[in-house]
Amino acid sequence: MSKGKYYLTTPIYYVNAAPHIGTAYCTFSTDLIKRHKKQQGYQPVVLTTGSDEHGQKVERAAKAAGKTPEEYATTIANEFVRQWQTLGISYDHFIRTSDPKHFAVVRDLFERCEKNGYIYTGSYTGQYCFFDELYVIEAKPGDPCPDCGRPTETVTEENYFFKLSAFQEKLLDLYEREPKFVQPDTRRNELIAFVKQGLKDSSITRTTINWGIPAPVPGKHVFYVWFDALISYMSAVQGTDLWPADLHLIGKDILRFHAIYWPAFLMACELPLPKCVFATGWILVQESKMSKSRGNVVRPGPIAEVMGAGDELTGSDALRYFLWREIPFGQDGNFSYDALIDRYNADLANGIGNLASRTLTMIHQYFEGKVPASAGDPDIAASAARTTDLVNDHFEDFDFTRGIEAVLAFVSQIDKFIVDRAPWKLVKARATDSKAEGKLSETLYTAAESLRLICGWLYPVMPTSMVKIWTQLGMDTALDSLLVDALVWGKLPAGQAIGKIQAVFPRIDAKPAIQKMQELEVIEIERQNALLGKKPDLPSDDKGSKPLSELISIDDFGKIDLRVGEVKSAEPVKGADKLLHLKVDIGEPEPRTIVAGIALAYKPEQLIGRKVVIVANLQPRKLRGLTSQGMIVAASVDGGLPVLAGFGEDIPVGARLK
Ligand code: MSP
């Protein structure tokens, strides 16, 4: 019997960057959950993904590429569609925020909020980061954006405001009443602490931007991109009874939008709230966040192509497997080509792949390719039942790593069982020992039935590869419509003819494979840059593309006192993800306090002892309660993280840069 509908979403992706393994991770994970929920008997299970197309960033990127925002957004939205299909994502709706059906829903929600008294007009003057589409509430003119470190710009706007402050208690009640609304718990606790500090009303229209959804109000207002974006989850399924969503899967960086603003908007409209918002951690590369300026962005296409030896769907499975096997869901974790191939060879080639080919080859040789009749080994049958429960429970809790570990433990058990039973000896004993035939049948039935169950358990994780093994087992039912009640022991039909045997996870030689992935990555960067309208050989869109500032005299330059400093200590700033509190020695009796927007680019421990450049005669300014006595010099490019200026040679602290 159907457990009812299950509606889940990925974030909708900005169209000013092409897909990479970070965005693929979120999308893969919703695909896993969709397949798991179908197996559990939910019906229909519907997955929405899409593209977030409005806002200044896209307007600017389109202009730089010589396209209209519509043309530009279409090119990149198509690229997302193409990549998700190549990677085997089984989504149902791809919503584009430029779709007119979305416009209508956005206006409707605004009007409901307005009717219920949660909208008012007000004048806003403040610092705005155009890159992050973010007002920086506490910043003063000239201050950097705490998110990306770029300079903020002063804007004054007559805007429409949403009374977010009216929802503080209601939101706290919601988190209390529905403890699973925000997951994992660590994020929930952080969120509660944040909301308890108080919520400020938020401006939800803009007059400084053209590329957006016109608001149904007098004047030239378009909706703030986040107001528009969140509503896409509803517009994608407008006209169905799928709302409310059962799950919004997102990255941790956008949790506040989803767990504060979104439920508050919906409450203001008297609409049902989503059931759960789950925030994943970050996929790091070389232990740091991916960024174009670091040159550590990894794209899924080359990995899928090489790991699947040209069959991208199978190769995509290897990447999916690695991400969930390696990184506990909800936490940050590192990606590396070496670790990917190590895992693949250990768990897939030597583990599951080897079990499949051994078992099927023996059935082929000893039983003329037909599954022998037997009830199977009772101990293994009991262990299989426990594994089904473990996998279901862990997947239900979004703990994919432990679900996969439970399957691997079962695979090891079967491997040991086969070695202990030694079917290659039993087959020789058949002629002389009357019990050998029965034992041999039981052994190979047990191995084959285990394989059938493994296909069912891991189908949500590696759909293409598991279907391959399923077909080789001779199954004539569709694995994608298998329900959990079929995951019980003894359902493999005796006498079933197995299919053509082929290695599903052939071993991969790390060195040439990594080299090939890196070569393809270079081609992929160029292809994506061409799509994004960027110069082919530049790692970022910044190099040479921005006009230089106006000329200054040498005297003007002389006014800036740049000093060599050494970082003595570094620690995060409470409540500001992007800021670090540094103590920097520039040759004075006491090190200076410097508050820098570099926390996403550098971990505190990476900075200790590092020589940096400090603007030493900048007026002190207050940031998050700390007085910053100067500024650290860093280069920044659009779309990338700040990179600190430094020195190739040794240089004493306090030396002046001239
Ligand atoms: N457009 C907004 C989302 C609006 S949803 C109504 C946005 N887009 S994004 O393209 O920048 O990011 C989309 C998602 O990808 C975010 O959840 C983000 O956390 C995730 N990831 C981007 N890079 C990532 C990693 N390196 N690792 C894991 N997820 C990351 O934000």
XYZ file of C-alpha atoms and ligand atoms in Angstrom:
689
model
C 0.000 0.000 0.000
C 1.248 3.465 -0.834
C 2.675 5.461 2.058
C 1.489 8.623 0.301
C 3.358 11.246 -1.664
C 6.912 12.401 -1.027
C 8.027 15.702 -2.509
C 11.667 16.721 -2.286
C 13.835 19.462 -3.759
C 17.428 20.410 -4.483
C 18.399 24.073 -4.152
C 17.900 25.844 -7.452
C 21.354 26.597 -8.803
C 22.712 30.011 -9.730
C 23.332 30.336 -13.415
C 26.567 32.259 -13.065
C 28.584 29.073 -12.530
C 28.474 25.674 -14.173
C 27.926 22.453 -12.174
C 30.792 21.120 -10.052
C 31.042 18.262 -7.559
C 29.609 20.478 -4.783
C 26.363 21.153 -6.620
C 26.350 17.597 -7.955
C 26.603 16.310 -4.350
C 23.351 17.982 -3.326
C 21.645 16.740 -6.482
C 22.966 13.166 -6.186
C 21.776 13.072 -2.599
C 18.205 14.004 -3.489
C 18.320 11.354 -6.212
C 19.385 8.750 -3.621
C 16.579 9.815 -1.275
C 14.032 9.741 -4.088
C 14.964 6.169 -5.025
C 14.995 5.106 -1.372
C 11.550 6.609 -0.717
C 10.125 4.871 -3.786
C 11.489 1.598 -2.471
C 9.817 2.290 0.865
C 6.461 2.550 -0.883
C 5.903 6.295 -1.167
C 3.940 7.144 -4.262
C 4.377 9.460 -6.103
C 7.911 10.509 -5.183
C 8.647 13.770 -6.944
C 11.991 15.563 -7.195
C 12.349 19.189 -8.252
C 15.585 20.879 -9.227
C 16.125 24.040 -11.222
C 17.952 27.262 -11.881
C 18.036 30.540 -9.950
C 18.273 33.078 -12.707
C 17.535 36.564 -11.411
C 19.629 39.231 -9.788
C 22.476 41.586 -10.372
C 25.136 38.896 -10.610
C 23.471 37.252 -13.590
C 22.737 40.613 -15.163
C 26.421 41.505 -14.889
C 27.694 38.115 -16.027
C 25.388 38.200 -19.064
C 26.584 41.662 -19.999
C 30.214 40.575 -19.726
C 29.437 37.623 -21.987
C 27.710 39.890 -24.523
C 24.319 38.217 -24.023
C 20.936 39.232 -22.704
C 20.193 37.868 -19.221
C 17.543 35.589 -20.779
C 19.983 34.120 -23.313
C 22.677 33.733 -20.724
C 20.386 32.058 -18.181
C 19.036 29.699 -20.838
C 22.517 28.556 -21.827
C 23.515 27.742 -18.266
C 20.149 26.246 -17.273
C 20.508 23.914 -20.290
C 23.977 22.985 -19.104
C 22.570 21.955 -15.715
C 19.841 19.916 -17.412
C 22.409 18.211 -19.649
C 24.784 17.424 -16.789
C 22.103 16.076 -14.459
C 20.907 13.806 -17.247
C 24.424 12.595 -18.067
C 24.960 11.832 -14.392
C 21.741 9.833 -14.167
C 19.723 12.135 -11.901
C 16.104 11.104 -11.970
C 14.437 14.469 -11.404
C 10.822 15.222 -12.308
C 10.720 19.008 -12.614
C 13.343 21.512 -13.634
C 11.991 24.887 -12.587
C 13.532 28.041 -14.030
C 12.802 31.228 -12.119
C 12.354 33.006 -15.456
C 9.341 30.774 -16.165
C 6.107 32.870 -16.287
C 4.255 30.263 -14.224
C 6.728 31.007 -11.424
C 6.119 34.779 -11.725
C 2.439 34.263 -11.001
C 3.085 32.233 -7.842
C 5.621 34.763 -6.529
C 3.163 37.625 -6.980
C 0.419 35.615 -5.362
C 2.525 34.947 -2.262
C 3.536 38.598 -2.038
C -0.101 39.657 -2.211
C -1.076 37.182 0.488
C 1.686 38.504 2.784
C 0.535 42.042 2.024
C -3.124 41.240 2.680
C -2.199 39.707 6.021
C -0.342 42.863 7.051
C 3.253 41.655 6.843
C 4.467 44.026 4.129
C 5.307 47.730 4.550
C 7.341 50.304 2.663
C 10.454 51.804 4.106
C 13.612 53.537 3.062
C 16.815 51.661 3.315
C 20.335 53.044 3.131
C 23.037 50.590 3.739
C 26.000 48.666 2.514
C 25.237 46.080 -0.098
C 27.361 43.310 -1.523
C 26.363 42.924 -5.158
C 28.265 39.678 -5.423
C 26.338 37.937 -2.657
C 23.065 39.863 -3.225
C 23.252 40.729 0.432
C 22.754 43.786 2.575
C 25.569 43.863 5.126
C 23.599 45.192 8.046
C 26.405 46.336 10.360
C 28.833 47.515 7.697
C 29.962 51.085 7.175
C 30.904 52.586 3.802
C 34.092 50.932 2.593
C 33.705 47.838 4.744
C 34.214 44.477 3.088
C 31.436 41.949 2.714
C 31.782 39.438 5.562
C 30.852 36.663 3.133
C 33.207 37.203 0.227
C 35.536 39.984 1.365
C 34.693 42.204 -1.612
C 34.040 45.908 -0.909
C 30.396 46.677 -0.159
C 28.626 49.517 -1.961
C 26.317 52.107 -0.366
C 22.755 51.988 -1.682
C 19.599 53.866 -0.707
C 16.322 52.363 -1.762
C 12.643 52.849 -1.136
C 11.741 49.219 -0.628
C 9.021 46.879 0.440
C 9.849 45.168 3.701
C 8.717 41.859 5.124
C 7.970 41.837 8.883
C 10.334 39.012 9.711
C 10.576 40.296 13.285
C 6.945 39.230 13.847
C 7.946 35.582 13.424
C 10.695 35.104 15.988
C 8.523 33.352 18.561
C 6.541 31.429 15.953
C 9.752 30.088 14.453
C 11.158 29.111 17.848
C 7.878 27.307 18.550
C 8.166 25.521 15.232
C 11.738 24.305 15.954
C 10.562 23.123 19.368
C 7.377 21.455 18.148
C 8.992 19.824 15.097
C 12.462 18.747 16.186
C 13.071 17.183 12.762
C 12.223 20.371 10.877
C 15.890 21.368 10.761
C 18.519 18.661 10.508
C 21.185 17.743 11.467
C 20.950 18.664 15.151
C 24.154 20.719 15.204
C 22.682 23.039 12.566
C 19.358 23.160 14.385
C 21.075 24.273 17.589
C 23.042 26.978 15.765
C 19.867 28.183 14.115
C 17.913 28.373 17.371
C 20.725 30.363 18.987
C 20.714 32.729 16.005
C 16.942 33.285 16.032
C 16.988 33.873 19.791
C 19.261 36.891 19.212
C 16.343 38.573 17.413
C 15.220 38.893 13.807
C 15.208 42.090 11.785
C 12.655 42.922 9.098
C 13.933 42.262 5.666
C 13.687 44.207 2.449
C 12.183 42.016 -0.277
C 12.098 44.284 -3.320
C 14.803 46.156 -5.149
C 14.825 49.174 -7.396
C 18.552 48.934 -8.188
C 18.089 45.767 -10.213
C 16.352 45.248 -13.560
C 16.665 41.504 -14.040
C 14.030 40.200 -11.691
C 10.327 39.573 -11.285
C 8.393 42.867 -11.301
C 6.495 43.282 -8.029
C 2.761 44.123 -8.282
C 3.287 47.546 -6.687
C 3.645 51.100 -8.002
C 7.137 51.990 -9.226
C 9.994 49.987 -10.591
C 10.364 47.272 -7.972
C 11.552 43.758 -8.666
C 11.577 41.031 -6.055
C 14.748 40.348 -4.118
C 16.272 37.239 -5.634
C 15.902 35.094 -2.503
C 12.176 35.893 -2.109
C 11.720 34.791 -5.695
C 14.020 31.738 -5.461
C 12.479 30.026 -2.443
C 9.020 30.209 -3.967
C 10.235 28.123 -6.942
C 9.768 25.048 -4.734
C 6.048 25.754 -4.846
C 5.735 26.978 -8.405
C 7.382 23.808 -9.728
C 4.418 21.771 -8.483
C 1.687 24.384 -8.875
C -1.635 22.787 -9.705
C -0.792 19.487 -7.966
C -1.391 18.412 -4.382
C 2.295 17.847 -3.708
C 2.797 20.880 -1.465
C 4.030 20.997 1.279
C 7.464 19.633 0.429
C 8.596 16.735 2.577
C 12.253 17.683 2.244
C 14.387 20.605 1.112
C 17.932 19.313 0.824
C 20.406 22.200 0.811
C 24.001 23.110 1.658
C 24.694 24.518 5.108
C 25.491 27.977 3.713
C 21.861 28.611 2.782
C 20.190 27.224 5.885
C 19.014 30.559 7.291
C 17.137 31.381 4.110
C 15.394 28.010 4.235
C 14.752 27.629 7.934
C 13.984 31.252 8.884
C 12.793 33.310 5.919
C 10.999 30.537 4.049
C 8.799 29.244 6.895
C 8.153 32.858 7.959
C 6.943 33.797 4.433
C 4.737 30.738 4.349
C 3.299 31.455 7.787
C 2.589 35.011 6.671
C 0.687 33.573 3.690
C -1.061 30.981 5.878
C 0.341 28.198 3.734
C 1.599 24.795 4.921
C 5.281 24.541 5.843
C 7.794 22.049 4.458
C 8.373 19.061 6.731
C 12.146 19.076 6.842
C 15.162 21.132 5.822
C 18.370 19.112 5.836
C 21.681 20.952 5.446
C 24.663 19.059 4.029
C 28.261 19.957 4.764
C 30.817 21.164 2.247
C 32.771 19.068 -0.191
C 36.320 20.333 0.194
C 39.198 19.843 -2.204
C 42.734 19.861 -0.776
C 40.980 20.431 2.566
C 39.604 23.805 1.473
C 36.523 25.198 -0.162
C 36.531 24.957 -3.946
C 37.243 28.223 -5.677
C 38.291 29.296 -9.106
C 41.089 31.465 -7.782
C 42.590 28.513 -5.932
C 42.156 26.435 -9.058
C 40.734 23.546 -7.016
C 37.259 23.275 -8.534
C 36.485 19.681 -9.540
C 33.791 18.909 -12.081
C 31.821 15.668 -12.180
C 31.944 15.055 -15.962
C 35.600 13.990 -16.282
C 35.312 11.737 -13.207
C 32.205 10.022 -14.567
C 33.824 9.508 -17.944
C 37.057 7.979 -16.643
C 35.600 5.947 -13.746
C 33.035 4.421 -16.095
C 35.567 3.868 -18.913
C 33.432 6.009 -21.216
C 30.076 5.004 -19.700
C 29.264 8.125 -17.715
C 26.282 6.663 -15.894
C 28.401 3.886 -14.382
C 31.227 6.333 -13.674
C 28.761 8.659 -11.980
C 27.882 5.750 -9.647
C 31.524 5.532 -8.548
C 31.534 9.226 -7.623
C 28.193 8.954 -5.835
C 29.386 5.915 -3.883
C 32.590 7.661 -2.874
C 30.875 10.811 -1.618
C 28.456 9.025 0.725
C 30.878 6.276 1.745
C 33.589 8.750 2.633
C 31.719 11.747 4.055
C 29.216 11.374 6.905
C 26.128 13.154 5.614
C 25.770 16.594 7.143
C 29.500 17.042 7.738
C 32.245 18.597 5.617
C 34.536 16.167 3.860
C 37.406 16.069 1.463
C 37.410 14.904 -2.137
C 40.584 13.661 -3.811
C 41.180 11.612 -6.925
C 43.462 9.237 -5.006
C 40.893 8.556 -2.307
C 38.196 8.064 -4.949
C 40.191 5.383 -6.739
C 41.325 3.709 -3.503
C 37.735 3.370 -2.340
C 36.572 2.202 -5.730
C 39.213 -0.516 -5.945
C 38.822 -1.663 -2.338
C 35.032 -1.659 -1.979
C 33.674 -1.938 -5.489
C 36.265 -3.754 -7.638
C 37.570 -6.110 -4.920
C 34.392 -6.173 -2.860
C 31.015 -6.158 -4.573
C 32.295 -6.522 -8.160
C 34.435 -9.501 -7.268
C 31.616 -11.172 -5.319
C 29.335 -10.769 -8.337
C 31.727 -12.177 -10.908
C 32.841 -15.079 -8.685
C 29.293 -16.087 -7.855
C 27.943 -15.804 -11.373
C 30.946 -17.559 -12.920
C 30.565 -20.503 -10.521
C 26.825 -20.780 -11.266
C 27.705 -20.725 -14.939
C 30.337 -23.419 -14.549
C 28.815 -25.698 -11.924
C 25.083 -25.383 -12.679
C 25.000 -24.637 -16.414
C 24.076 -21.047 -15.750
C 20.917 -21.774 -13.715
C 20.375 -20.646 -10.102
C 20.508 -23.851 -7.994
C 17.521 -24.760 -5.821
C 18.055 -24.254 -2.081
C 16.664 -22.344 0.882
C 20.130 -20.871 1.453
C 22.174 -20.734 4.622
C 19.967 -19.800 7.626
C 22.654 -17.753 9.406
C 23.283 -15.672 6.323
C 19.530 -15.324 5.817
C 19.200 -13.938 9.351
C 22.099 -11.577 8.808
C 20.496 -10.387 5.550
C 17.268 -9.561 7.389
C 19.239 -7.505 9.929
C 21.073 -5.734 7.116
C 17.803 -4.801 5.402
C 16.636 -3.186 8.645
C 19.935 -1.402 9.185
C 20.050 -0.025 5.660
C 16.453 1.163 5.838
C 16.902 2.776 9.230
C 20.149 4.518 8.359
C 18.875 5.761 5.003
C 15.707 6.972 6.701
C 17.934 8.973 9.105
C 19.985 10.395 6.194
C 22.969 8.409 7.492
C 24.075 7.052 4.158
C 27.607 6.259 5.294
C 26.436 3.835 7.954
C 23.851 2.324 5.617
C 26.618 1.581 3.111
C 28.880 0.267 5.877
C 26.173 -2.205 6.883
C 26.135 -3.543 3.304
C 29.925 -3.785 3.199
C 29.952 -5.747 6.458
C 27.492 -8.163 4.855
C 29.668 -8.452 1.734
C 32.651 -9.394 3.922
C 30.536 -12.001 5.650
C 29.559 -13.581 2.317
C 33.146 -13.520 1.095
C 34.187 -15.424 4.204
C 31.262 -17.807 3.830
C 32.294 -18.659 0.259
C 35.925 -19.195 1.252
C 34.867 -21.431 4.184
C 32.514 -23.463 2.017
C 35.093 -23.678 -0.808
C 32.633 -24.489 -3.618
C 35.594 -25.283 -5.924
C 36.289 -28.253 -3.604
C 32.618 -29.214 -3.248
C 32.280 -29.454 -7.009
C 35.069 -32.026 -7.128
C 33.527 -33.957 -4.218
C 30.137 -34.187 -5.985
C 30.975 -37.532 -7.599
C 31.945 -39.235 -4.345
C 30.176 -37.384 -1.505
C 26.360 -37.482 -1.542
C 26.078 -34.360 0.612
C 28.390 -32.256 -1.553
C 25.773 -31.472 -4.201
C 23.335 -30.067 -1.616
C 26.084 -28.050 0.054
C 27.229 -26.679 -3.274
C 23.662 -25.660 -4.198
C 23.165 -24.030 -0.808
C 26.458 -22.148 -1.078
C 25.792 -20.722 -4.502
C 22.128 -20.012 -3.857
C 23.191 -18.108 -0.724
C 25.781 -16.117 -2.667
C 23.386 -15.313 -5.523
C 20.513 -14.380 -3.222
C 22.889 -12.159 -1.258
C 23.817 -10.483 -4.506
C 20.155 -9.852 -5.298
C 19.684 -8.191 -1.917
C 22.860 -6.116 -2.302
C 21.441 -4.811 -5.602
C 18.265 -3.745 -3.798
C 20.048 -2.133 -0.862
C 22.526 -0.217 -2.984
C 20.235 0.646 -5.879
C 19.547 4.149 -4.468
C 23.308 4.682 -4.150
C 24.490 3.273 -7.513
C 21.434 2.798 -9.728
C 23.166 2.020 -13.026
C 25.705 -0.476 -11.690
C 23.174 -2.289 -9.536
C 20.859 -2.712 -12.524
C 23.801 -4.280 -14.394
C 24.355 -6.889 -11.662
C 20.593 -7.421 -11.360
C 20.384 -8.167 -15.095
C 23.349 -10.557 -14.911
C 21.497 -12.405 -12.154
C 18.779 -12.969 -14.749
C 16.133 -10.965 -12.880
C 13.222 -10.054 -15.126
C 11.578 -7.539 -12.800
C 12.596 -3.883 -12.863
C 14.985 -2.930 -10.062
C 13.756 0.656 -10.131
C 10.280 -0.420 -9.075
C 11.407 -2.941 -6.446
C 9.716 -2.401 -3.091
C 11.181 -3.069 0.312
C 8.983 -6.154 0.845
C 10.945 -7.834 -1.959
C 14.109 -7.375 0.106
C 13.482 -10.528 2.101
C 15.430 -13.745 1.880
C 14.486 -16.462 -0.575
C 12.864 -14.481 -3.390
C 15.497 -15.420 -5.973
C 13.761 -17.990 -8.193
C 15.570 -21.333 -8.396
C 16.261 -22.433 -11.947
C 16.478 -18.845 -13.206
C 18.993 -18.542 -16.054
C 21.710 -16.013 -15.325
C 22.620 -13.437 -17.964
C 25.864 -12.655 -19.740
C 28.632 -12.119 -17.186
C 30.601 -8.893 -17.425
C 32.780 -7.122 -14.861
C 30.722 -4.240 -13.449
C 33.558 -2.634 -11.476
C 36.821 -3.481 -13.255
C 39.935 -2.477 -11.273
C 41.255 0.957 -12.118
C 44.935 1.777 -12.319
C 45.239 5.019 -10.328
C 48.074 6.794 -12.125
C 46.793 6.822 -15.722
C 43.197 7.319 -14.540
C 44.074 10.399 -12.474
C 46.137 11.791 -15.318
C 43.230 11.294 -17.710
C 40.750 12.931 -15.298
C 43.045 15.920 -14.942
C 43.450 16.247 -18.705
C 39.692 16.068 -19.205
C 39.211 18.581 -16.404
C 41.245 21.138 -18.361
C 39.072 20.556 -21.437
C 35.954 20.796 -19.269
C 37.081 24.126 -17.752
C 37.536 25.563 -21.227
C 34.167 24.252 -22.358
C 32.418 25.702 -19.319
C 34.260 29.000 -19.665
C 33.093 29.225 -23.260
C 29.516 28.626 -22.079
C 29.851 31.259 -19.400
C 31.303 33.642 -21.966
C 34.692 33.790 -20.292
C 38.135 34.029 -21.842
C 39.227 30.433 -22.440
C 42.654 30.471 -20.816
C 41.899 32.526 -17.725
C 41.132 30.866 -14.420
C 38.775 33.695 -13.514
C 36.701 36.331 -15.200
C 38.606 39.074 -13.421
C 42.008 38.955 -15.044
C 42.436 41.939 -17.292
C 38.701 42.363 -17.728
C 38.125 45.196 -15.276
C 39.146 48.755 -16.044
C 41.932 50.060 -13.817
C 41.063 52.635 -11.155
C 41.854 56.297 -11.842
C 45.541 57.298 -11.725
C 47.020 58.539 -8.446
C 50.261 60.411 -7.780
C 53.278 58.922 -6.017
C 52.389 61.185 -3.070
C 48.941 59.636 -2.924
C 50.534 56.213 -2.841
C 52.985 57.376 -0.162
C 50.055 57.998 2.137
C 49.353 54.289 2.330
C 51.533 52.615 4.921
C 51.863 48.965 3.925
C 53.801 46.770 6.364
C 55.029 43.228 6.519
C 53.240 41.469 9.353
C 53.411 38.016 10.874
C 50.219 36.311 12.007
C 50.606 35.378 15.674
C 47.136 34.054 16.331
C 43.934 33.486 14.396
C 40.492 32.484 15.550
C 36.941 32.499 14.197
C 34.669 35.435 15.015
C 31.529 34.296 16.821
C 28.429 34.603 14.697
C 30.328 35.543 11.506
C 31.190 32.516 9.358
C 33.428 34.515 7.079
C 35.506 36.572 9.534
C 38.737 35.737 11.338
C 40.121 37.599 14.329
C 43.885 37.880 13.786
C 46.730 39.167 15.935
C 49.437 40.425 13.590
C 52.931 41.499 14.603
C 54.134 44.437 12.482
C 57.152 45.242 14.658
C 55.252 47.255 17.281
C 55.353 46.462 21.023
C 51.979 44.661 20.796
C 50.527 42.711 17.861
C 47.576 44.413 16.166
C 44.020 43.153 16.083
C 42.883 42.695 12.499
C 39.430 41.429 11.552
C 39.556 39.942 8.070
C 36.894 38.404 5.800
C 39.045 35.415 4.884
C 37.599 32.577 6.979
C 36.214 30.684 4.008
C 39.555 30.743 2.264
C 41.865 29.968 5.194
C 41.665 27.904 8.333
C 43.051 29.678 11.415
C 45.876 27.144 11.804
C 47.050 27.717 8.211
C 47.756 31.346 9.011
C 49.863 31.179 12.161
C 53.420 32.271 11.347
C 52.491 33.438 7.854
C 53.953 36.700 6.543
C 51.237 38.985 5.219
C 50.801 42.575 4.024
C 48.953 44.974 6.315
C 47.568 48.444 5.569
C 48.859 49.902 8.823
C 47.510 53.456 8.729
C 43.862 52.704 8.040
C 41.444 54.271 10.494
C 40.396 51.659 13.068
C 36.869 50.346 12.566
C 34.541 48.144 14.539
C 33.416 44.797 13.164
C 31.317 42.422 15.265
C 32.384 44.152 18.472
C 36.107 43.985 17.647
C 38.183 47.019 16.680
C 40.171 46.191 13.592
C 43.441 48.137 13.518
C 44.242 47.805 9.846
C 43.488 45.625 6.879
C 45.108 42.560 5.437
C 45.868 42.741 1.695
C 44.382 40.048 -0.512
C 43.554 39.627 -4.170
C 40.038 38.676 -5.100
C 38.308 37.614 -8.268
C 34.624 37.298 -9.052
C 33.321 33.963 -7.940
C 36.480 33.175 -5.971
C 37.813 33.523 -2.465
C 40.375 36.081 -1.308
C 44.026 35.070 -1.750
C 46.485 36.694 0.649
C 49.426 38.704 -0.676
C 52.732 37.253 0.550
C 56.465 36.988 -0.135
C 58.681 34.481 -1.922
C 61.761 35.488 0.129
C 62.195 35.893 3.853
C 61.506 39.428 5.059
C 61.518 40.900 8.584
C 58.264 41.987 10.185
C 57.595 45.717 10.147
C 59.368 46.273 6.776
C 57.502 48.868 4.717
C 56.303 48.144 1.185
C 57.160 50.936 -1.195
N 20.607 29.852 -5.743
C 20.902 29.579 -4.395
C 19.933 28.578 -3.830
C 18.495 29.009 -3.879
S 17.473 27.754 -3.303
C 15.992 28.448 -3.248
C 22.314 29.008 -4.293
N 22.817 28.483 -5.392
S 24.294 27.878 -5.543
O 24.366 27.413 -6.892
O 25.259 28.819 -5.134
O 24.415 26.715 -4.555
C 23.506 25.694 -4.567
C 23.823 24.664 -3.528
O 25.042 24.024 -3.808
C 23.916 25.244 -2.127
O 23.150 24.429 -1.287
C 25.354 25.081 -1.779
O 25.531 24.807 -0.432
C 25.713 23.853 -2.604
N 27.141 23.784 -2.798
C 27.915 24.596 -3.560
N 29.203 24.218 -3.373
C 29.275 23.207 -2.495
C 30.276 22.375 -2.013
N 31.535 22.562 -2.327
N 29.915 21.340 -1.225
C 28.607 21.054 -0.940
N 27.638 21.815 -1.385
C 27.953 23.018 -1.972
O 22.875 29.035 -3.211
